[in-house]
Coordinates of C-alpha atoms in Angstrom, one line a residue:
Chain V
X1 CA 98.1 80.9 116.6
X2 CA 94.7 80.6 114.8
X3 CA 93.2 80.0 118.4
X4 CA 94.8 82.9 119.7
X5 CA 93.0 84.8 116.7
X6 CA 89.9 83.4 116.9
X7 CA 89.8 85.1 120.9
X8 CA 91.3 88.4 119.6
X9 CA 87.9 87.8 117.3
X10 CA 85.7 86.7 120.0
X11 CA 86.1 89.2 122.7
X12 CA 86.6 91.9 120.8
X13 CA 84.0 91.7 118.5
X14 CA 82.0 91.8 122.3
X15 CA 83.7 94.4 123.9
X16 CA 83.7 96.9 120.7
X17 CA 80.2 96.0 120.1
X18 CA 78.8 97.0 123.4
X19 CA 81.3 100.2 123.2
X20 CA 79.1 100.8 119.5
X21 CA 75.3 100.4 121.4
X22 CA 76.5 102.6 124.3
X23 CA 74.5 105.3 122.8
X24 CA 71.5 103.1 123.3
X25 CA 72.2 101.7 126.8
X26 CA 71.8 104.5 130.1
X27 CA 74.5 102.2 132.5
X28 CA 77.4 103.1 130.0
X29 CA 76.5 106.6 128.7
X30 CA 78.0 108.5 132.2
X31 CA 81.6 106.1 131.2
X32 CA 81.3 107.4 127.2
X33 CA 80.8 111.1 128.9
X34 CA 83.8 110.5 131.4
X35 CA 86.6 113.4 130.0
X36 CA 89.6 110.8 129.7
X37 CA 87.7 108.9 127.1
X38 CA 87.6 111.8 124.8
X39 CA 91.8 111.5 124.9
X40 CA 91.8 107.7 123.9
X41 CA 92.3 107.7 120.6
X42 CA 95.4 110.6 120.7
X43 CA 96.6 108.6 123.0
X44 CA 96.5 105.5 121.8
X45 CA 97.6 106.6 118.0
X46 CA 100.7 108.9 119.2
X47 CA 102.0 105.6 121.1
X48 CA 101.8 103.4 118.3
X49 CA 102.6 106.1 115.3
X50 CA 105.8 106.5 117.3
X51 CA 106.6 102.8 117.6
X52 CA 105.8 102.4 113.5
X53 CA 109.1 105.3 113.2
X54 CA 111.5 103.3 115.3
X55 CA 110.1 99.4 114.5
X56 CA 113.2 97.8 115.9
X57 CA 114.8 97.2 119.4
X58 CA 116.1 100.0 119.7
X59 CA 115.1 103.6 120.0
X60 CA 116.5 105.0 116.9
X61 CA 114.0 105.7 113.8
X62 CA 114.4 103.8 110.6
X63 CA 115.3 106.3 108.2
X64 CA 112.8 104.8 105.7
X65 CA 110.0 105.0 108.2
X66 CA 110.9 108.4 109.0
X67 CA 110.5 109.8 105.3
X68 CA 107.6 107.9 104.5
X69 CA 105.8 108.7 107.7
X70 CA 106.8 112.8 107.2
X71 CA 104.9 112.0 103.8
X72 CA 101.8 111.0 105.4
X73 CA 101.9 113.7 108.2
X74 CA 101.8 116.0 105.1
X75 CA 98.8 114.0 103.0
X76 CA 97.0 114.0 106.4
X77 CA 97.5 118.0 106.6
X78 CA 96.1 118.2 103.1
X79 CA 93.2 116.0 103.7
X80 CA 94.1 113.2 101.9
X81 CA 91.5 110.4 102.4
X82 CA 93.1 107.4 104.6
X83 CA 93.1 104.9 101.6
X84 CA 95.6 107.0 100.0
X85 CA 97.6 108.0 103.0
X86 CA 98.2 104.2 103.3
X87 CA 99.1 103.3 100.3
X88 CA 101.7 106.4 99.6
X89 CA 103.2 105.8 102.7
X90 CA 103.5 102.1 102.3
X91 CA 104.9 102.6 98.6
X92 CA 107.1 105.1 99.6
X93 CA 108.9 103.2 102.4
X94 CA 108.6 99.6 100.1
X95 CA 110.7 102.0 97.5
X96 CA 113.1 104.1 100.3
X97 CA 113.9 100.8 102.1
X98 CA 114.5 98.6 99.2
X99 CA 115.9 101.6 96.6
X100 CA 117.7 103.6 99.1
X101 CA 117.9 102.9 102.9
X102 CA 118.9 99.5 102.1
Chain Y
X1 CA 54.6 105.0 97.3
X2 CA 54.4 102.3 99.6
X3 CA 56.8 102.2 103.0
X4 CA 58.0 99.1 101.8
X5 CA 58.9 100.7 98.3
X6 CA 59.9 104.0 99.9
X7 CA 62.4 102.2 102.3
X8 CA 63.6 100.2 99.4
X9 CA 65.1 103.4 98.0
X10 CA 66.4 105.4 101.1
X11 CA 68.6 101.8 101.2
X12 CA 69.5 101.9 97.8
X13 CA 70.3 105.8 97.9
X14 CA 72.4 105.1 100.9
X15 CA 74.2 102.5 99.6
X16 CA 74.8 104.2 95.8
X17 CA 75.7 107.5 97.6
X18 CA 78.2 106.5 99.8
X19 CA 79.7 103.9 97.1
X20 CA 82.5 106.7 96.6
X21 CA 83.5 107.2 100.4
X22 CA 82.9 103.4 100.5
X23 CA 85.6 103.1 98.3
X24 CA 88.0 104.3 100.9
X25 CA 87.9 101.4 103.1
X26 CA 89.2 99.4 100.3
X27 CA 92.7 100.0 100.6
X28 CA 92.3 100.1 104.3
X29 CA 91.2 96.3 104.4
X30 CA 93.4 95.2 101.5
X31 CA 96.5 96.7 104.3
X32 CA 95.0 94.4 107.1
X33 CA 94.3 91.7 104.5
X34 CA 98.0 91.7 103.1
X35 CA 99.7 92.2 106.6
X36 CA 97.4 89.0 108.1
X37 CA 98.6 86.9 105.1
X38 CA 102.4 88.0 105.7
X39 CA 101.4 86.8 109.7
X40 CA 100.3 83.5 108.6
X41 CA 96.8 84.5 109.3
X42 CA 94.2 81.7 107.2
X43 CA 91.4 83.7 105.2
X44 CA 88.7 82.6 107.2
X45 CA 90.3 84.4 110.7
X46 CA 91.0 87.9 108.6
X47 CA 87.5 88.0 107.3
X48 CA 85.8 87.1 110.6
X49 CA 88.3 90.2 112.0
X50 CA 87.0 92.2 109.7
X51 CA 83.0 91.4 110.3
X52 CA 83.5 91.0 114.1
X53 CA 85.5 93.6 115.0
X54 CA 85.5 96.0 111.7
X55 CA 88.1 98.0 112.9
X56 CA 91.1 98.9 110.7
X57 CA 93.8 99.9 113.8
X58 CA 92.6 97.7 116.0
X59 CA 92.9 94.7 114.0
X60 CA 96.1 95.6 112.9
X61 CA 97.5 95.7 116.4
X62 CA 96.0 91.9 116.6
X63 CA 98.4 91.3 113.3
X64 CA 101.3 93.2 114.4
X65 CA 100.7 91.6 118.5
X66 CA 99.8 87.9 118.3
X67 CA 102.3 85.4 118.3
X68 CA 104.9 87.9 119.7
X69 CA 102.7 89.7 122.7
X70 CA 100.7 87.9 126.1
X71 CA 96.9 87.7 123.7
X72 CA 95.7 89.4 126.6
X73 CA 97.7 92.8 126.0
X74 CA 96.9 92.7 122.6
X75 CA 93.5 92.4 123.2
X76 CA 93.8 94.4 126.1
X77 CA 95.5 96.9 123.4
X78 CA 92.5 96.2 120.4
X79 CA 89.7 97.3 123.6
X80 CA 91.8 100.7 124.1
X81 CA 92.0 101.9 120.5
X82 CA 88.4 101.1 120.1
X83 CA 87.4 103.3 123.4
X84 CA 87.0 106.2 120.8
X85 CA 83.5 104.1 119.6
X86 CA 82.1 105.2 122.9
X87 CA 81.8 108.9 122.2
X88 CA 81.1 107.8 118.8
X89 CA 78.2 105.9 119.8
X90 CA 76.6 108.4 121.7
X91 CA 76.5 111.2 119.0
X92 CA 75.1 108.6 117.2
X93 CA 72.4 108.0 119.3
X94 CA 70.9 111.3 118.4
X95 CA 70.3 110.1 114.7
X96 CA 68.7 106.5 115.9
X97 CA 67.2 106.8 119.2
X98 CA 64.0 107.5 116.6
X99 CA 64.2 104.2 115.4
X100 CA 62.9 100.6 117.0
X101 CA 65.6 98.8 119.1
X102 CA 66.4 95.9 116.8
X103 CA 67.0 98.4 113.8
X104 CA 69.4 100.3 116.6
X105 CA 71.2 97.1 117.5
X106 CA 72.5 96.3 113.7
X107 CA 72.7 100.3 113.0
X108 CA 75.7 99.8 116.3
X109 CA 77.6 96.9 114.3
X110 CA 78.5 98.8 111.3
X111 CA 78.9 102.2 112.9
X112 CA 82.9 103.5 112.3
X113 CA 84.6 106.9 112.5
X114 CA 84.2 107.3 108.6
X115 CA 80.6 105.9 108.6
X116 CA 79.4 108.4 111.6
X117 CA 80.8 111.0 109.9
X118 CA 78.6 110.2 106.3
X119 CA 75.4 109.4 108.7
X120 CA 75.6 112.9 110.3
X121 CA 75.7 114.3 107.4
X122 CA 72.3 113.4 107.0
X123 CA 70.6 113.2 110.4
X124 CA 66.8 113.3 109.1
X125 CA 67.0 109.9 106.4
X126 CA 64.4 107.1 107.0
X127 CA 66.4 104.0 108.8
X128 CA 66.6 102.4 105.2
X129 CA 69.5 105.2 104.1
X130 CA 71.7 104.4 107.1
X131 CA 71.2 100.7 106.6
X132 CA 72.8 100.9 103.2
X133 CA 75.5 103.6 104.0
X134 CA 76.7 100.9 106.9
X135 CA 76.4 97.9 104.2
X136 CA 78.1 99.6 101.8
X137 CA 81.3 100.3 104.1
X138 CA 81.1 97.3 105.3
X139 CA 81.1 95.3 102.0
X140 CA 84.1 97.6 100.8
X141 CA 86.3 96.6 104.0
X142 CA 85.6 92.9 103.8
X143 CA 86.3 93.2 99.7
X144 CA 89.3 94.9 100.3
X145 CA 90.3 92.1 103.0
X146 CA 89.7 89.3 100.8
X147 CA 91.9 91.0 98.1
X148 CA 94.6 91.5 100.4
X149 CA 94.7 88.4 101.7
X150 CA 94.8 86.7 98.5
X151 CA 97.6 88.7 96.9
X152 CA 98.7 89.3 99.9
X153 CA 101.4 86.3 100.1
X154 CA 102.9 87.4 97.0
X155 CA 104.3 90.7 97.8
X156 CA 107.6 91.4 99.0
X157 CA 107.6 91.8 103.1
X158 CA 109.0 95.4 102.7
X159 CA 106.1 96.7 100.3
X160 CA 103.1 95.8 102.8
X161 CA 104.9 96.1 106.3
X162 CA 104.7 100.1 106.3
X163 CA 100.8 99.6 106.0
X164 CA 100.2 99.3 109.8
X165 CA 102.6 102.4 110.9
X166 CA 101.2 104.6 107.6
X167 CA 97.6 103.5 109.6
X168 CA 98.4 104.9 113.0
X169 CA 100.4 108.6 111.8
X170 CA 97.5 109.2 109.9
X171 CA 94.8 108.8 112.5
X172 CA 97.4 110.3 115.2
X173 CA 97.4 113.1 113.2
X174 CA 93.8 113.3 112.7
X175 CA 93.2 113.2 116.3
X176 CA 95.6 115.6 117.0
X177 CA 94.2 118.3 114.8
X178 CA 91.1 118.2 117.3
X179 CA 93.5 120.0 119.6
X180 CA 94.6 123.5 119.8
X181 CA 97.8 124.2 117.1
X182 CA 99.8 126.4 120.2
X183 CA 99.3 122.9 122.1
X184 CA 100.7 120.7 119.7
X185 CA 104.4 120.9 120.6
X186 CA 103.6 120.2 124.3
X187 CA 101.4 117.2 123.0
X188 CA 103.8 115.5 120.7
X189 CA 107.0 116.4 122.7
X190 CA 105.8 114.3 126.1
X191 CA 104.1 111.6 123.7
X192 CA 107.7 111.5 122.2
X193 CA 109.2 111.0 126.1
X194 CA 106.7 109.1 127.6
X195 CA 106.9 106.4 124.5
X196 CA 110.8 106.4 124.6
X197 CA 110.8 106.5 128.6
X198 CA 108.5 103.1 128.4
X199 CA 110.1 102.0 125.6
X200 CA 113.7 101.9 127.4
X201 CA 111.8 100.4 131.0
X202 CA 110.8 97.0 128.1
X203 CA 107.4 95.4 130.0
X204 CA 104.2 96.1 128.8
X205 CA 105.9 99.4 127.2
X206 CA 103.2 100.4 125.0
X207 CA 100.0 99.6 127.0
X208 CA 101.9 101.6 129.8
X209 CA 102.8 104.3 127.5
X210 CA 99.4 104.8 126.2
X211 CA 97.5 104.9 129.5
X212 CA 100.2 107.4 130.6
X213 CA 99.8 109.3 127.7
X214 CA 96.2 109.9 128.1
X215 CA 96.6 110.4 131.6
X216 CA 99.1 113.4 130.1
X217 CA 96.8 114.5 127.8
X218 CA 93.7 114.5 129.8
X219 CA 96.0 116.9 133.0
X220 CA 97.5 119.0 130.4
X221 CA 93.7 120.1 128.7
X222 CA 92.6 120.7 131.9
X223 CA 95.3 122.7 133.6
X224 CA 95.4 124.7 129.9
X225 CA 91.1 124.7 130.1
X226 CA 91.4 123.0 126.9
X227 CA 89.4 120.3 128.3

């Protein structure tokens, strides 16, 4: 396992590195202007937001994950910094799942 | 005033006067510090994440992926998310291209969403400023990881495992709100059946689902001319 991590570390540390000098290097500018890139991170957030509501193997959302995560859909509309979008949400499904949905 | 003196100061205004957004990365690293300790992660792997890669969502995929997941998707996955440091990097550029390559390169390794945002706020501070905006972030994440992973052992499973999925809504929905509100149903509604349609066909479901997703996203903006 700690191997495993310490490549997670390795390569990406490299990869996201040269993604952050990009700026600074003409061969990858024309890739950071491609339009696709711009959709990356929608993308990418949407997929795994969705798989955070319905953790399990199946497709159905855990109730829990479903009120907590409507919680920080409405701290995120009111511009709620990300430190305390986490931590509601996670204290709110910590209480829901253990109070409640148990 | 001397440069030496002057540049003293632009660092120490940079890192005093972004101490309060600084703050925010705390609970951010304390998440990925707590979630690493529930995955068995040692101390010395979470803080290296955190200085190597210094990426909140992609290191919590590496928490959530590794053990369970080929390494190769999850890094495959970590690359993805962190595409968004492209565009990122080239707005950037507009701010630093003024200053000498070496001060460019370690401006790069502490440049995030949060601490672009706080340097173009500012475009026209000495190199000093931006050096001790990026330290201060920097120093709040990596606090905030070794607090997390110290107490994170000793809390419950089900009052830290929400971190990672509380993470992703609320960048999803940040990076939604860059898109046009009348879109937004279209958006969400094929994110919702392309995830579940991947989900139900099982291999490599979400690395599928995400390149098909932007692939959506990318037609749909520019049949609609949004793009």
């Amino acid at each position: 396992m700690t191997a495993l991590v310490w490549l997670a570390v390795v390569v990406v540390t490299a990869g996201t590195y040269l993604m952050r000098i990009a700026g600074s290097l003409p061969g990858f500018r024309r890739l950071a202007e491609a339009g696709w890139v711009r959709h990356v991170p929608a993308g990418v957030f949407v997929v795994l937001a969705l798989y955070g509501l319905a953790p399990g193997p199946g497709l159905l959302p855990d109730p829990s994950a479903l009120v907590a995560g409507a919680l920080v859909v409405v701290l995120s509309l009111l511009k709620a910094s990300l430190g305390v979008r986490i931590i509601a949400g996670t204290l709110a499904y910590g209480a829901l799942s253990t109070l409640v949905f148990t | 005033m001397s440069t030496s003196a002057t540049s003293r100061r632009e660092f120490t205004e940079g890192l005093l006067g972004s101490f309060s957004a600084a703050l925010g990365y705390l609970p951010v690293g304390i998440s990925f510090g707590a979630l690493a300790a529930h995955a068995g992660w040692d101390l010395a792997s979470s803080m290296a994440m955190s200085v190597g890669v210094y990426a909140a969502a992609a290191q919590g995929v590496a928490v959530d992926g590794l053990g369970h997941q080929s390494v190769i998707v999850v890094i495959t996955l970590m690359l993805l998310i962190n595409l968004r440091h492209f565009p990122i990097s080239l707005a950037a550029a507009r701010i630093f291209n003024r200053f000498s390559l070496g001060h460019r390169l370690l401006l790069a390794a502490g440049l995030t969403d949060e601490v672009f945002a706080l340097d173009h706020r500012q475009p026209d501070r000495t190199v000093g400023f931006y050096h001790g905006v990026h330290l201060s972030c920097l120093l709040s994440f990596l606090v905030g990881t070794l607090l997390g992973a110290l107490v994170g052992r000793v809390l419950p499973t089900q009052w830290v495992v929400f971190a990672l999925p509380a993470l992703f809504i609320a960048l999803a929905v940040d990076n939604l709100r860059t898109y046009p509100p009348s879109r937004l149903p279209v958006l969400i509604g094929v994110g919702v059946l392309v995830t579940t349609l991947s989900r139900m066909a099982g291999v490599l479901a979400a690395p599928v689902a995400i390149a098909l997703l932007i692939t959506a996203y990318a037609l749909l903006s520019r049949e609609r001319g949004t793009g």
